[in-house]
């Protein structure tokens, strides 16, 4: 898993950033030739920072090949950050993609993520950079303090996991862990 991306992956990354080609074509080529799930770690530039990721995570895969995940959301965040410097909340921080982006726009970021594996991946991303204004909270947020079952995603996007059985039909049917929930608006 520690091997760097090979020549094909680097070529596909170059194609992924080649905006003269339609996104659909670039995406089909990437999904065909470098499917999500390739067990490879990488580190790439990301809005003036370093982004450490793994190609077996959908969000990281998108970031490696296209420069970012959910670029339209980042565009909106960037516009809002231009209006007001202050504190941002990343609730359900997943693997830290938006947390890292927010840290370049706001004076303080509070990231909430209850899954230990994802918390570690956020820490990896933060450690690849100079100290950032991020406070990482290893909890979920809810209307009451509790320990609740977590129904993990079966897909490469861990962000679809849920604390509600059956909320996402593609998730595991039995809980894979219990997570700590803190009151979010006390």
PDB file of C-alpha atoms in Angstrom:
ATOM      1  CA  UNK A   1       0.000   0.000   0.000  1.00  0.00           C
ATOM      2  CA  UNK A   2       2.947   2.371   0.424  1.00  0.00           C
ATOM      3  CA  UNK A   3       4.058   2.275  -3.192  1.00  0.00           C
ATOM      4  CA  UNK A   4       3.646   5.563  -5.081  1.00  0.00           C
ATOM      5  CA  UNK A   5       1.298   5.828  -8.054  1.00  0.00           C
ATOM      6  CA  UNK A   6       2.765   4.286 -11.197  1.00  0.00           C
ATOM      7  CA  UNK A   7       3.271   5.772 -14.638  1.00  0.00           C
ATOM      8  CA  UNK A   8      -0.302   5.012 -15.746  1.00  0.00           C
ATOM      9  CA  UNK A   9      -1.775   6.715 -12.668  1.00  0.00           C
ATOM     10  CA  UNK A  10       0.401   9.782 -13.238  1.00  0.00           C
ATOM     11  CA  UNK A  11      -0.700   9.905 -16.896  1.00  0.00           C
ATOM     12  CA  UNK A  12      -4.362   9.634 -15.875  1.00  0.00           C
ATOM     13  CA  UNK A  13      -3.850  12.410 -13.322  1.00  0.00           C
ATOM     14  CA  UNK A  14      -2.459  14.591 -16.103  1.00  0.00           C
ATOM     15  CA  UNK A  15      -5.481  13.726 -18.293  1.00  0.00           C
ATOM     16  CA  UNK A  16      -7.814  14.379 -15.354  1.00  0.00           C
ATOM     17  CA  UNK A  17      -6.509  17.932 -15.155  1.00  0.00           C
ATOM     18  CA  UNK A  18      -6.767  18.451 -18.925  1.00  0.00           C
ATOM     19  CA  UNK A  19      -9.955  20.528 -19.045  1.00  0.00           C
ATOM     20  CA  UNK A  20     -10.028  20.765 -22.832  1.00  0.00           C
ATOM     21  CA  UNK A  21     -11.393  17.205 -22.768  1.00  0.00           C
ATOM     22  CA  UNK A  22     -14.991  16.747 -21.591  1.00  0.00           C
ATOM     23  CA  UNK A  23     -15.187  15.617 -17.967  1.00  0.00           C
ATOM     24  CA  UNK A  24     -17.310  12.582 -18.889  1.00  0.00           C
ATOM     25  CA  UNK A  25     -14.589  11.272 -21.206  1.00  0.00           C
ATOM     26  CA  UNK A  26     -11.827  11.868 -18.639  1.00  0.00           C
ATOM     27  CA  UNK A  27     -13.908  10.209 -15.928  1.00  0.00           C
ATOM     28  CA  UNK A  28     -14.772   7.131 -18.026  1.00  0.00           C
ATOM     29  CA  UNK A  29     -11.098   6.634 -18.907  1.00  0.00           C
ATOM     30  CA  UNK A  30     -10.051   7.015 -15.282  1.00  0.00           C
ATOM     31  CA  UNK A  31     -12.711   4.612 -13.988  1.00  0.00           C
ATOM     32  CA  UNK A  32     -11.753   2.059 -16.629  1.00  0.00           C
ATOM     33  CA  UNK A  33      -7.963   2.268 -16.313  1.00  0.00           C
ATOM     34  CA  UNK A  34      -7.570   3.179 -12.617  1.00  0.00           C
ATOM     35  CA  UNK A  35     -10.682   2.053 -10.763  1.00  0.00           C
ATOM     36  CA  UNK A  36     -11.334   3.209  -7.210  1.00  0.00           C
ATOM     37  CA  UNK A  37      -9.871   0.652  -4.865  1.00  0.00           C
ATOM     38  CA  UNK A  38      -6.290   0.587  -6.085  1.00  0.00           C
ATOM     39  CA  UNK A  39      -4.289   0.230  -2.835  1.00  0.00           C
ATOM     40  CA  UNK A  40      -1.858   3.089  -3.404  1.00  0.00           C
ATOM     41  CA  UNK A  41      -0.897   6.081  -1.238  1.00  0.00           C
ATOM     42  CA  UNK A  42      -0.113   9.462  -2.757  1.00  0.00           C
ATOM     43  CA  UNK A  43       0.679  13.046  -1.881  1.00  0.00           C
ATOM     44  CA  UNK A  44      -0.225  15.930  -4.208  1.00  0.00           C
ATOM     45  CA  UNK A  45      -0.545  19.739  -4.085  1.00  0.00           C
ATOM     46  CA  UNK A  46      -3.940  20.945  -2.822  1.00  0.00           C
ATOM     47  CA  UNK A  47      -4.795  24.666  -2.694  1.00  0.00           C
ATOM     48  CA  UNK A  48      -1.346  25.622  -1.420  1.00  0.00           C
ATOM     49  CA  UNK A  49      -1.129  22.644   0.944  1.00  0.00           C
ATOM     50  CA  UNK A  50      -0.147  18.968   0.634  1.00  0.00           C
ATOM     51  CA  UNK A  51      -2.881  16.338   0.332  1.00  0.00           C
ATOM     52  CA  UNK A  52      -2.065  12.822   1.506  1.00  0.00           C
ATOM     53  CA  UNK A  53      -4.527  10.232   0.327  1.00  0.00           C
ATOM     54  CA  UNK A  54      -5.203   6.709  -0.857  1.00  0.00           C
ATOM     55  CA  UNK A  55      -6.615   5.604  -4.186  1.00  0.00           C
ATOM     56  CA  UNK A  56      -8.929   3.125  -2.436  1.00  0.00           C
ATOM     57  CA  UNK A  57     -11.017   6.057  -1.126  1.00  0.00           C
ATOM     58  CA  UNK A  58     -13.427   7.671  -3.592  1.00  0.00           C
ATOM     59  CA  UNK A  59     -12.824  11.201  -2.296  1.00  0.00           C
ATOM     60  CA  UNK A  60      -9.042  10.781  -2.370  1.00  0.00           C
ATOM     61  CA  UNK A  61      -9.238   9.129  -5.815  1.00  0.00           C
ATOM     62  CA  UNK A  62     -11.165  12.154  -7.139  1.00  0.00           C
ATOM     63  CA  UNK A  63      -8.677  14.529  -5.535  1.00  0.00           C
ATOM     64  CA  UNK A  64      -5.707  12.700  -7.060  1.00  0.00           C
ATOM     65  CA  UNK A  65      -7.187  12.570 -10.567  1.00  0.00           C
ATOM     66  CA  UNK A  66      -9.068  15.893 -10.754  1.00  0.00           C
ATOM     67  CA  UNK A  67      -7.491  18.097  -8.100  1.00  0.00           C
ATOM     68  CA  UNK A  68     -10.487  18.095  -5.730  1.00  0.00           C
ATOM     69  CA  UNK A  69     -13.684  16.325  -4.749  1.00  0.00           C
ATOM     70  CA  UNK A  70     -16.992  18.217  -5.055  1.00  0.00           C
ATOM     71  CA  UNK A  71     -15.336  21.204  -6.694  1.00  0.00           C
ATOM     72  CA  UNK A  72     -18.633  23.112  -6.928  1.00  0.00           C
ATOM     73  CA  UNK A  73     -19.008  22.898  -3.122  1.00  0.00           C
ATOM     74  CA  UNK A  74     -15.471  24.189  -2.698  1.00  0.00           C
ATOM     75  CA  UNK A  75     -16.310  27.084  -5.041  1.00  0.00           C
ATOM     76  CA  UNK A  76     -19.264  28.053  -2.804  1.00  0.00           C
ATOM     77  CA  UNK A  77     -17.152  27.691   0.354  1.00  0.00           C
ATOM     78  CA  UNK A  78     -14.495  29.885  -1.212  1.00  0.00           C
ATOM     79  CA  UNK A  79     -17.077  32.575  -2.015  1.00  0.00           C
ATOM     80  CA  UNK A  80     -18.498  32.460   1.527  1.00  0.00           C
ATOM     81  CA  UNK A  81     -15.041  32.574   3.069  1.00  0.00           C
ATOM     82  CA  UNK A  82     -14.384  35.738   1.107  1.00  0.00           C
ATOM     83  CA  UNK A  83     -17.322  37.335   2.885  1.00  0.00           C
ATOM     84  CA  UNK A  84     -16.267  36.476   6.416  1.00  0.00           C
ATOM     85  CA  UNK A  85     -13.161  35.153   8.117  1.00  0.00           C
ATOM     86  CA  UNK A  86     -13.968  33.215  11.256  1.00  0.00           C
ATOM     87  CA  UNK A  87     -14.750  29.703  12.361  1.00  0.00           C
ATOM     88  CA  UNK A  88     -15.924  26.887  10.099  1.00  0.00           C
ATOM     89  CA  UNK A  89     -17.470  23.567  11.126  1.00  0.00           C
ATOM     90  CA  UNK A  90     -16.902  20.374   9.142  1.00  0.00           C
ATOM     91  CA  UNK A  91     -19.513  18.020  10.556  1.00  0.00           C
ATOM     92  CA  UNK A  92     -18.937  14.504   9.316  1.00  0.00           C
ATOM     93  CA  UNK A  93     -15.408  15.344   8.176  1.00  0.00           C
ATOM     94  CA  UNK A  94     -14.924  11.894   6.625  1.00  0.00           C
ATOM     95  CA  UNK A  95     -11.267  11.731   5.520  1.00  0.00           C
ATOM     96  CA  UNK A  96     -10.562  15.457   5.866  1.00  0.00           C
ATOM     97  CA  UNK A  97     -10.825  16.764   2.290  1.00  0.00           C
ATOM     98  CA  UNK A  98     -13.096  19.707   3.139  1.00  0.00           C
ATOM     99  CA  UNK A  99     -11.347  20.198   6.498  1.00  0.00           C
ATOM    100  CA  UNK A 100      -8.066  20.794   4.691  1.00  0.00           C
ATOM    101  CA  UNK A 101      -9.704  23.170   2.211  1.00  0.00           C
ATOM    102  CA  UNK A 102     -11.479  25.082   4.997  1.00  0.00           C
ATOM    103  CA  UNK A 103      -8.175  25.466   6.849  1.00  0.00           C
ATOM    104  CA  UNK A 104      -6.906  27.573   3.942  1.00  0.00           C
ATOM    105  CA  UNK A 105      -9.933  29.917   4.117  1.00  0.00           C
ATOM    106  CA  UNK A 106     -10.925  30.298   7.776  1.00  0.00           C
ATOM    107  CA  UNK A 107      -9.090  31.326  10.937  1.00  0.00           C
ATOM    108  CA  UNK A 108     -10.399  28.286  12.840  1.00  0.00           C
ATOM    109  CA  UNK A 109     -11.875  24.940  11.737  1.00  0.00           C
ATOM    110  CA  UNK A 110     -13.620  22.432  13.977  1.00  0.00           C
ATOM    111  CA  UNK A 111     -13.791  19.010  12.289  1.00  0.00           C
ATOM    112  CA  UNK A 112     -16.124  16.364  13.728  1.00  0.00           C
ATOM    113  CA  UNK A 113     -15.569  12.736  12.685  1.00  0.00           C
ATOM    114  CA  UNK A 114     -16.406   9.710  14.860  1.00  0.00           C
ATOM    115  CA  UNK A 115     -14.703   6.871  12.945  1.00  0.00           C
ATOM    116  CA  UNK A 116     -11.174   6.095  14.199  1.00  0.00           C
ATOM    117  CA  UNK A 117      -9.859   5.165  10.713  1.00  0.00           C
ATOM    118  CA  UNK A 118     -11.106   8.438   9.257  1.00  0.00           C
ATOM    119  CA  UNK A 119      -9.753  10.431  12.222  1.00  0.00           C
ATOM    120  CA  UNK A 120      -6.326   8.903  11.522  1.00  0.00           C
ATOM    121  CA  UNK A 121      -6.583   9.829   7.832  1.00  0.00           C
ATOM    122  CA  UNK A 122      -7.433  13.423   8.759  1.00  0.00           C
ATOM    123  CA  UNK A 123      -4.393  13.489  11.049  1.00  0.00           C
ATOM    124  CA  UNK A 124      -2.230  12.213   8.155  1.00  0.00           C
ATOM    125  CA  UNK A 125      -3.452  15.049   5.959  1.00  0.00           C
ATOM    126  CA  UNK A 126      -2.840  17.630   8.673  1.00  0.00           C
ATOM    127  CA  UNK A 127       0.648  16.265   9.449  1.00  0.00           C
ATOM    128  CA  UNK A 128       1.726  16.749   5.813  1.00  0.00           C
ATOM    129  CA  UNK A 129       1.368  20.513   6.288  1.00  0.00           C
ATOM    130  CA  UNK A 130       2.572  23.287   8.567  1.00  0.00           C
ATOM    131  CA  UNK A 131       0.388  23.721  11.665  1.00  0.00           C
ATOM    132  CA  UNK A 132      -3.159  24.500  10.563  1.00  0.00           C
ATOM    133  CA  UNK A 133      -6.005  26.089  12.567  1.00  0.00           C
ATOM    134  CA  UNK A 134      -7.886  22.773  12.871  1.00  0.00           C
ATOM    135  CA  UNK A 135      -9.365  21.292  16.035  1.00  0.00           C
ATOM    136  CA  UNK A 136     -10.280  17.651  15.398  1.00  0.00           C
ATOM    137  CA  UNK A 137     -13.104  16.172  17.492  1.00  0.00           C
ATOM    138  CA  UNK A 138     -13.430  12.361  17.330  1.00  0.00           C
ATOM    139  CA  UNK A 139     -17.210  12.372  17.835  1.00  0.00           C
ATOM    140  CA  UNK A 140     -20.430  12.534  15.865  1.00  0.00           C
ATOM    141  CA  UNK A 141     -22.887  15.335  16.608  1.00  0.00           C
ATOM    142  CA  UNK A 142     -26.514  14.832  17.547  1.00  0.00           C
ATOM    143  CA  UNK A 143     -29.363  16.089  19.699  1.00  0.00           C
ATOM    144  CA  UNK A 144     -28.269  13.988  22.703  1.00  0.00           C
ATOM    145  CA  UNK A 145     -25.113  12.406  24.064  1.00  0.00           C
ATOM    146  CA  UNK A 146     -24.999   8.689  23.325  1.00  0.00           C
ATOM    147  CA  UNK A 147     -23.077   5.750  21.937  1.00  0.00           C
ATOM    148  CA  UNK A 148     -24.836   4.654  18.750  1.00  0.00           C
ATOM    149  CA  UNK A 149     -24.303   1.850  16.237  1.00  0.00           C
ATOM    150  CA  UNK A 150     -22.640   2.863  12.984  1.00  0.00           C
ATOM    151  CA  UNK A 151     -23.684   1.263   9.695  1.00  0.00           C
ATOM    152  CA  UNK A 152     -20.673   1.460   7.397  1.00  0.00           C
ATOM    153  CA  UNK A 153     -20.676   2.060   3.678  1.00  0.00           C
ATOM    154  CA  UNK A 154     -19.970  -0.933   1.459  1.00  0.00           C
ATOM    155  CA  UNK A 155     -18.611   1.468  -1.162  1.00  0.00           C
ATOM    156  CA  UNK A 156     -15.291   3.306  -1.445  1.00  0.00           C
ATOM    157  CA  UNK A 157     -16.962   6.530  -0.249  1.00  0.00           C
ATOM    158  CA  UNK A 158     -17.006   6.134   3.529  1.00  0.00           C
ATOM    159  CA  UNK A 159     -19.068   9.315   3.765  1.00  0.00           C
ATOM    160  CA  UNK A 160     -22.298   7.428   3.109  1.00  0.00           C
ATOM    161  CA  UNK A 161     -22.115   5.572   6.429  1.00  0.00           C
ATOM    162  CA  UNK A 162     -24.972   6.279   8.824  1.00  0.00           C
ATOM    163  CA  UNK A 163     -26.128   6.057  12.429  1.00  0.00           C
ATOM    164  CA  UNK A 164     -29.563   4.975  11.175  1.00  0.00           C
ATOM    165  CA  UNK A 165     -30.125   1.394  10.002  1.00  0.00           C
ATOM    166  CA  UNK A 166     -31.369   1.296   6.408  1.00  0.00           C
ATOM    167  CA  UNK A 167     -30.934   5.045   5.866  1.00  0.00           C
ATOM    168  CA  UNK A 168     -28.620   4.291   2.942  1.00  0.00           C
ATOM    169  CA  UNK A 169     -29.769   0.994   1.376  1.00  0.00           C
ATOM    170  CA  UNK A 170     -26.234   0.170   0.140  1.00  0.00           C
ATOM    171  CA  UNK A 171     -24.708   0.327   3.638  1.00  0.00           C
ATOM    172  CA  UNK A 172     -23.994  -2.659   5.841  1.00  0.00           C
ATOM    173  CA  UNK A 173     -27.119  -4.146   7.392  1.00  0.00           C
ATOM    174  CA  UNK A 174     -25.480  -4.758  10.764  1.00  0.00           C
ATOM    175  CA  UNK A 175     -23.473  -2.166  12.690  1.00  0.00           C
ATOM    176  CA  UNK A 176     -19.712  -2.270  12.191  1.00  0.00           C
ATOM    177  CA  UNK A 177     -18.884  -0.095  15.196  1.00  0.00           C
ATOM    178  CA  UNK A 178     -20.288   2.052  17.947  1.00  0.00           C
ATOM    179  CA  UNK A 179     -19.532   5.747  17.841  1.00  0.00           C
ATOM    180  CA  UNK A 180     -19.642   8.472  20.463  1.00  0.00           C
ATOM    181  CA  UNK A 181     -22.236  11.168  19.826  1.00  0.00           C
ATOM    182  CA  UNK A 182     -21.955  14.570  21.509  1.00  0.00           C
ATOM    183  CA  UNK A 183     -24.651  17.234  21.712  1.00  0.00           C
ATOM    184  CA  UNK A 184     -24.116  19.536  18.771  1.00  0.00           C
ATOM    185  CA  UNK A 185     -26.069  22.625  19.760  1.00  0.00           C
ATOM    186  CA  UNK A 186     -25.863  22.873  23.534  1.00  0.00           C
TER     187      UNK A 186
END
